[in-house]
Tab-separated table of C-alpha atoms in Angstrom:
chain	number	residue	atom	x	y	z
T	1	MET	CA	11.115	-13.977	-17.414
T	2	GLU	CA	8.947	-15.667	-14.799
T	3	ILE	CA	8.979	-14.719	-11.113
T	4	GLU	CA	7.705	-16.951	-8.355
T	5	ASN	CA	6.036	-15.634	-5.210
T	6	ILE	CA	5.012	-12.160	-6.328
T	7	ILE	CA	3.712	-10.159	-3.355
T	8	ASP	CA	1.547	-7.040	-3.404
T	9	ALA	CA	2.636	-4.651	-0.625
T	10	HIS	CA	-0.282	-2.185	-0.914
T	11	SER	CA	-3.952	-3.068	-1.366
T	12	HIS	CA	-7.377	-2.294	0.111
T	13	LEU	CA	-10.469	-4.310	1.026
T	14	TRP	CA	-13.923	-3.334	2.242
T	15	LEU	CA	-17.474	-4.605	2.263
T	16	ARG	CA	-18.905	-1.130	1.836
T	17	GLN	CA	-17.731	2.461	1.851
T	18	ASP	CA	-19.810	4.542	4.223
T	19	THR	CA	-17.951	7.484	5.720
T	20	THR	CA	-17.303	11.219	5.385
T	21	TRP	CA	-14.175	13.222	4.707
T	22	ASN	CA	-13.974	16.984	5.282
T	23	GLY	CA	-17.756	16.977	5.651
T	24	GLN	CA	-18.355	15.284	2.295
T	25	VAL	CA	-19.998	11.891	1.894
T	26	ILE	CA	-18.145	8.829	0.617
T	27	ARG	CA	-20.644	6.026	0.075
T	28	THR	CA	-21.031	2.952	-2.107
T	29	THR	CA	-23.835	3.370	-4.674
T	30	THR	CA	-24.240	0.845	-7.514
T	31	ARG	CA	-22.335	-0.913	-10.336
T	32	GLY	CA	-18.996	-0.383	-8.610
T	33	ARG	CA	-19.512	3.344	-8.149
T	34	SER	CA	-19.271	5.528	-5.049
T	35	LEU	CA	-20.220	9.037	-4.093
T	36	PHE	CA	-16.815	10.620	-3.517
T	37	MET	CA	-16.163	14.219	-2.565
T	38	GLY	CA	-19.237	15.609	-4.285
T	39	GLU	CA	-19.259	13.446	-7.416
T	40	GLU	CA	-19.985	9.874	-8.418
T	41	VAL	CA	-16.860	7.976	-9.470
T	42	GLN	CA	-16.069	4.458	-10.643
T	43	MET	CA	-14.472	3.263	-7.417
T	44	LEU	CA	-14.411	-0.430	-8.420
T	45	PRO	CA	-14.440	-2.225	-11.755
T	46	PRO	CA	-18.068	-2.243	-12.962
T	47	PHE	CA	-18.310	-6.032	-12.851
T	48	LEU	CA	-18.126	-5.781	-9.034
T	49	CYS	CA	-21.689	-4.584	-9.311
T	50	ASP	CA	-22.646	-5.162	-5.664
T	51	GLY	CA	-20.021	-2.616	-4.570
T	52	GLN	CA	-18.281	-5.117	-2.321
T	53	ASN	CA	-14.485	-5.132	-2.514
T	54	THR	CA	-14.053	-8.554	-0.938
T	55	ALA	CA	-11.101	-10.785	-0.191
T	56	GLU	CA	-12.647	-13.462	-2.402
T	57	ALA	CA	-12.787	-11.176	-5.448
T	58	PHE	CA	-9.235	-10.077	-4.763
T	59	LEU	CA	-8.046	-13.679	-4.422
T	60	ALA	CA	-9.532	-14.441	-7.829
T	61	ASN	CA	-7.464	-11.592	-9.283
T	62	MET	CA	-4.380	-12.652	-7.335
T	63	ASP	CA	-4.598	-16.273	-8.463
T	64	TYR	CA	-5.132	-15.244	-12.085
T	65	ALA	CA	-2.179	-12.816	-11.963
T	66	GLN	CA	-0.038	-15.333	-10.016
T	67	VAL	CA	0.322	-13.068	-6.968
T	68	GLY	CA	0.940	-15.219	-3.902
T	69	ALA	CA	0.100	-12.802	-1.090
T	70	ALA	CA	-0.942	-9.219	-0.392
T	71	VAL	CA	-0.625	-6.588	2.311
T	72	VAL	CA	-3.937	-4.873	3.084
T	73	VAL	CA	-3.596	-1.294	4.343
T	74	GLN	CA	-6.311	1.208	5.241
T	75	GLU	CA	-7.281	4.768	4.312
T	76	PHE	CA	-9.574	7.258	6.051
T	77	ILE	CA	-11.475	7.856	2.797
T	78	ASP	CA	-12.695	4.239	2.831
T	79	GLY	CA	-13.790	4.264	6.455
T	80	ARG	CA	-12.124	2.036	9.024
T	81	GLN	CA	-12.357	-1.625	8.047
T	82	ASN	CA	-10.950	-3.308	11.164
T	83	SER	CA	-13.944	-5.583	11.711
T	84	TYR	CA	-13.889	-6.991	8.192
T	85	LEU	CA	-10.100	-7.318	8.075
T	86	ARG	CA	-10.142	-9.384	11.284
T	87	GLN	CA	-12.336	-11.870	9.413
T	88	VAL	CA	-10.013	-11.801	6.392
T	89	MET	CA	-6.997	-12.637	8.563
T	90	GLN	CA	-8.853	-15.554	10.136
T	91	ARG	CA	-10.020	-16.974	6.803
T	92	TYR	CA	-6.845	-16.496	4.770
T	93	PRO	CA	-3.878	-16.217	7.157
T	94	ASP	CA	-1.339	-17.310	4.532
T	95	ARG	CA	-2.500	-14.932	1.799
T	96	PHE	CA	-3.086	-11.609	3.578
T	97	PHE	CA	-1.117	-9.411	5.989
T	98	CYS	CA	-3.717	-6.933	7.287
T	99	CYS	CA	-3.102	-3.592	8.996
T	100	GLY	CA	-5.474	-2.170	11.582
T	101	MET	CA	-6.229	1.538	11.732
T	102	ALA	CA	-7.205	3.749	14.672
T	103	ASP	CA	-8.913	7.140	14.652
T	104	PHE	CA	-5.693	9.100	14.462
T	105	LEU	CA	-7.634	12.288	13.740
T	106	HIS	CA	-8.673	12.690	17.389
T	107	PRO	CA	-6.837	12.340	20.730
T	108	GLY	CA	-7.183	9.047	22.564
T	109	PHE	CA	-6.057	6.784	19.745
T	110	TYR	CA	-3.331	5.123	21.854
T	111	ASP	CA	-5.874	2.932	23.651
T	112	GLU	CA	-7.440	1.982	20.327
T	113	VAL	CA	-4.068	0.955	18.903
T	114	LEU	CA	-3.428	-1.082	22.045
T	115	HIS	CA	-6.713	-2.931	21.437
T	116	LEU	CA	-5.886	-3.498	17.749
T	117	ILE	CA	-2.583	-5.070	18.782
T	118	ALA	CA	-3.438	-6.957	21.978
T	119	ILE	CA	-7.018	-8.083	21.292
T	120	ASP	CA	-7.485	-8.011	17.520
T	121	ARG	CA	-3.950	-9.273	16.833
T	122	PHE	CA	-3.225	-7.046	13.854
T	123	PRO	CA	0.439	-7.488	12.811
T	124	GLY	CA	0.585	-3.985	11.360
T	125	ILE	CA	-0.931	-0.531	11.855
T	126	ALA	CA	-1.731	1.794	8.949
T	127	ILE	CA	-1.443	5.575	9.281
T	128	PRO	CA	-2.507	7.702	6.272
T	129	ALA	CA	-0.386	10.552	7.620
T	130	HIS	CA	-0.899	12.672	4.505
T	131	ARG	CA	-4.472	13.186	5.743
T	132	LEU	CA	-3.657	14.174	9.333
T	133	MET	CA	-3.977	17.880	8.495
T	134	GLY	CA	-1.040	19.223	10.453
T	135	GLN	CA	-1.153	16.806	13.379
T	136	PRO	CA	2.515	15.977	14.053
T	137	LEU	CA	3.828	12.437	13.865
T	138	ASN	CA	6.172	13.174	16.764
T	139	SER	CA	3.475	14.267	19.224
T	140	ASP	CA	3.568	12.695	22.683
T	141	GLU	CA	0.663	10.322	21.972
T	142	MET	CA	2.019	9.314	18.564
T	143	MET	CA	5.430	8.566	20.045
T	144	ARG	CA	3.780	6.385	22.702
T	145	VAL	CA	2.080	4.482	19.875
T	146	PHE	CA	5.338	3.979	17.988
T	147	ARG	CA	7.150	2.757	21.116
T	148	LEU	CA	4.278	0.334	21.782
T	149	MET	CA	4.493	-0.954	18.213
T	150	GLU	CA	8.252	-1.356	18.378
T	151	ALA	CA	8.057	-3.259	21.667
T	152	ASN	CA	5.456	-5.641	20.206
T	153	HIS	CA	7.096	-6.045	16.773
T	154	ILE	CA	4.164	-4.392	14.985
T	155	LEU	CA	4.845	-3.033	11.504
T	156	LEU	CA	3.992	0.550	10.527
T	157	SER	CA	2.476	1.220	7.089
T	158	ILE	CA	2.485	4.967	6.465
T	159	THR	CA	1.934	7.454	3.657
T	160	LEU	CA	3.471	10.901	4.072
T	161	SER	CA	2.336	14.239	2.687
T	162	ASP	CA	4.341	16.161	0.122
T	163	GLY	CA	7.052	18.447	1.445
T	164	PRO	CA	9.689	18.216	4.177
T	165	GLU	CA	7.651	18.565	7.398
T	166	GLN	CA	6.489	14.977	7.862
T	167	VAL	CA	9.818	13.673	6.547
T	168	ALA	CA	11.593	15.352	9.468
T	169	GLN	CA	8.982	14.044	11.901
T	170	LEU	CA	9.256	10.447	10.659
T	171	ARG	CA	13.043	10.703	10.761
T	172	GLU	CA	12.715	11.507	14.465
T	173	VAL	CA	10.431	8.489	14.942
T	174	ILE	CA	12.941	6.215	13.183
T	175	GLU	CA	15.781	7.508	15.348
T	176	GLU	CA	13.715	7.032	18.520
T	177	CYS	CA	12.448	3.556	17.496
T	178	PRO	CA	15.278	2.056	15.419
T	179	THR	CA	13.864	-1.499	15.335
T	180	LEU	CA	10.353	-0.413	14.269
T	181	LYS	CA	9.621	-1.756	10.784
T	182	VAL	CA	8.323	1.043	8.532
T	183	ALA	CA	6.822	0.760	5.036
T	184	ILE	CA	6.410	4.127	3.308
T	185	GLY	CA	3.665	4.111	0.689
T	186	HIS	CA	3.045	5.300	-2.853
T	187	LEU	CA	6.747	5.530	-3.759
T	188	CYS	CA	6.821	8.621	-1.521
T	189	MET	CA	4.061	10.169	-3.654
T	190	ALA	CA	6.146	10.382	-6.819
T	191	GLU	CA	4.433	12.962	-9.018
T	192	PRO	CA	3.616	12.668	-12.750
T	193	PRO	CA	6.412	13.212	-15.269
T	194	ALA	CA	6.028	16.976	-15.675
T	195	VAL	CA	7.095	17.453	-12.049
T	196	GLU	CA	10.061	15.065	-12.351
T	197	PRO	CA	10.190	13.923	-8.718
T	198	TRP	CA	13.811	12.758	-9.062
T	199	LYS	CA	14.729	16.469	-9.247
T	200	ASN	CA	12.553	17.334	-6.221
T	201	ASP	CA	14.600	17.516	-3.024
T	202	ALA	CA	11.606	16.881	-0.741
T	203	TRP	CA	10.832	13.661	-2.625
T	204	ARG	CA	14.470	12.598	-2.476
T	205	GLN	CA	14.641	13.254	1.284
T	206	GLN	CA	11.577	11.083	1.842
T	207	VAL	CA	13.092	8.261	-0.226
T	208	LEU	CA	16.372	8.566	1.694
T	209	LEU	CA	14.558	7.550	4.901
T	210	ALA	CA	14.853	4.010	3.513
T	211	ARG	CA	18.606	4.083	4.023
T	212	ASN	CA	17.674	3.027	7.534
T	213	ARG	CA	17.850	-0.760	7.922
T	214	ASN	CA	14.196	-1.296	8.914
T	215	VAL	CA	12.587	1.147	6.469
T	216	MET	CA	11.152	0.113	3.101
T	217	ILE	CA	9.285	1.931	0.327
T	218	GLU	CA	6.365	0.409	-1.564
T	219	SER	CA	5.007	1.623	-4.865
T	220	GLY	CA	1.259	1.305	-4.242
T	221	GLY	CA	-0.688	3.474	-6.682
T	222	ILE	CA	2.204	4.311	-8.996
T	223	THR	CA	0.130	3.344	-12.048
T	224	TRP	CA	-2.547	5.746	-10.797
T	225	LEU	CA	0.000	8.549	-10.376
T	226	TYR	CA	1.129	7.979	-13.978
T	227	ASN	CA	-2.291	7.060	-15.336
T	228	SER	CA	-2.201	9.753	-18.044
T	229	GLU	CA	0.920	8.137	-19.474
T	230	PHE	CA	-0.602	4.620	-19.373
T	231	TRP	CA	1.075	1.253	-19.843
T	232	PRO	CA	4.040	0.590	-19.945
T	233	PHE	CA	4.453	3.675	-17.696
T	234	PRO	CA	8.024	4.636	-18.726
T	235	SER	CA	8.242	7.551	-16.289
T	236	ALA	CA	7.137	5.300	-13.444
T	237	VAL	CA	10.057	3.026	-14.303
T	238	ARG	CA	12.339	6.085	-14.249
T	239	ALA	CA	11.076	7.007	-10.775
T	240	LEU	CA	11.693	3.453	-9.538
T	241	ARG	CA	15.219	3.501	-10.923
T	242	GLU	CA	15.954	6.850	-9.276
T	243	ALA	CA	14.646	5.587	-5.919
T	244	ALA	CA	16.814	2.485	-6.317
T	245	ASP	CA	19.837	4.659	-7.047
T	246	LEU	CA	19.219	6.431	-3.717
T	247	VAL	CA	18.513	3.458	-1.431
T	248	GLY	CA	19.055	0.245	-3.413
T	249	TRP	CA	16.557	-2.256	-4.799
T	250	GLU	CA	16.743	-4.058	-1.454
T	251	HIS	CA	14.527	-1.315	0.037
T	252	LEU	CA	11.807	-1.185	-2.636
T	253	MET	CA	8.620	-3.257	-2.930
T	254	TRP	CA	5.824	-3.465	-5.485
T	255	GLY	CA	2.299	-2.411	-4.523
T	256	SER	CA	-0.804	-2.194	-6.702
T	257	ASP	CA	-3.245	-0.001	-4.718
T	258	TYR	CA	-5.923	-2.564	-5.651
T	259	PRO	CA	-8.803	-2.103	-6.363
T	260	ARG	CA	-8.676	1.574	-7.368
T	261	THR	CA	-6.052	1.092	-10.062
T	262	ILE	CA	-7.860	-1.745	-11.837
T	263	THR	CA	-10.648	0.513	-13.026
T	264	ALA	CA	-8.096	1.602	-15.673
T	265	ILE	CA	-5.889	-1.474	-16.102
T	266	THR	CA	-5.981	-5.162	-15.245
T	267	TYR	CA	-4.407	-6.390	-12.030
T	268	ARG	CA	-1.615	-8.161	-13.918
T	269	MET	CA	-0.811	-4.923	-15.779
T	270	ALA	CA	-0.136	-3.289	-12.396
T	271	TYR	CA	3.159	-5.186	-12.229
T	272	ASP	CA	3.632	-6.388	-15.813
T	273	PHE	CA	5.175	-3.061	-16.841
T	274	VAL	CA	8.012	-3.800	-14.404
T	275	LEU	CA	8.363	-7.426	-15.446
T	276	ARG	CA	8.643	-6.507	-19.135
T	277	SER	CA	10.824	-3.408	-18.758
T	278	PRO	CA	14.185	-3.689	-20.559
T	279	GLU	CA	15.567	-0.996	-18.231
T	280	LEU	CA	15.545	-3.262	-15.153
T	281	ASP	CA	17.656	-6.373	-14.661
T	282	ASP	CA	16.286	-9.698	-13.448
T	283	SER	CA	17.744	-9.345	-9.959
T	284	ALA	CA	16.013	-5.979	-9.425
T	285	LYS	CA	12.718	-7.411	-10.654
T	286	ARG	CA	12.893	-10.373	-8.272
T	287	LEU	CA	13.685	-8.172	-5.282
T	288	PHE	CA	11.047	-5.570	-6.107
T	289	LEU	CA	8.212	-7.925	-7.042
T	290	GLY	CA	8.422	-10.337	-4.154
T	291	GLN	CA	11.648	-11.218	-2.408
T	292	ASN	CA	11.860	-8.010	-0.372
T	293	ALA	CA	8.227	-8.117	0.726
T	294	ARG	CA	8.365	-11.791	1.653
T	295	ALA	CA	11.232	-11.157	4.066
T	296	PHE	CA	9.927	-7.820	5.379
T	297	TYR	CA	6.363	-8.973	6.175
T	298	GLY	CA	7.336	-12.510	7.136
T	299	PHE	CA	5.277	-14.440	4.597
T	300	ARG	CA	6.087	-18.154	4.776
T	301	GLU	CA	4.209	-20.762	2.791
T	302	LEU	CA	2.921	-19.277	-0.457
T	303	PRO	CA	0.765	-21.138	-2.978
T	304	GLN	CA	2.079	-22.415	-6.286
T	305	LEU	CA	-0.015	-20.533	-8.847
T	306	PRO	CA	0.204	-21.909	-12.384
T	307	TYR	CA	-0.415	-19.718	-15.397
T	308	ILE	CA	-4.054	-20.063	-16.495
T	309	LYS	CA	-4.474	-19.742	-20.223
T	310	ASN	CA	-7.036	-17.238	-21.463
T	311	MET	CA	-9.870	-18.653	-23.519
T	312	SER	CA	-9.012	-16.105	-26.241
T	313	GLU	CA	-5.394	-17.273	-26.568
């Protein structure tokens, strides 16, 4: 089948990685590699030899894979990319929904979030909560941030840690701010097949947060989580089906985790395993691959992207 207006709900962009995490350097080197937590890894596909993970390179992949738009989130391990993402929003307002990110690791981030919303005009804020190292999501300053976001119709993109603690905290946030739009990342950190997340109560409780009307779950990085299994990722499909059984396909969105995942697979392969799966019906595929994200993030005019034949075909 063919699906129009595919939307990627989880991606990353940067001009250069230059930060530290837990005292260890994360820095772009050469040929798409980065120093990362004490070792050199292939952070980008090797053909991105200048180390720049740009919007233009991503658009080339999106156009080729017929992906109309993408949500750009942020992660502490990449360093904050607010300055570059402001430029991306200005250049390509119809193709990218970009999330700003404050220094949530230290007190005083409320004023920074206020600036990201009021001055920089970010429509969303990203919080990699799984890296907050015990800092509660329901602290006084965090709750002020969430109320500010709700009042200004700013979307929250968040990834939670394993286990029940942050699930309970986010549940409190959702109850306190019922109209706040929340996108939970990485399919709630579904683990590889040996762990069988659908039998894990903590995973199920995190997924069940999406029974709330304004809460969605995106699958960014699921092909990375199941990388050892490789395409067509049958256990990833099982995890998607279990999540859908809990909250309905209307609350699930596709995400690629570009560019990290395309060191192992092509960008099209990041969703093609869903498109070709005989275990999912056409309605589920349409909702998951684009319809839900288009409504949730408010994408309007999307480009018509024809299939481009490969020279080798």
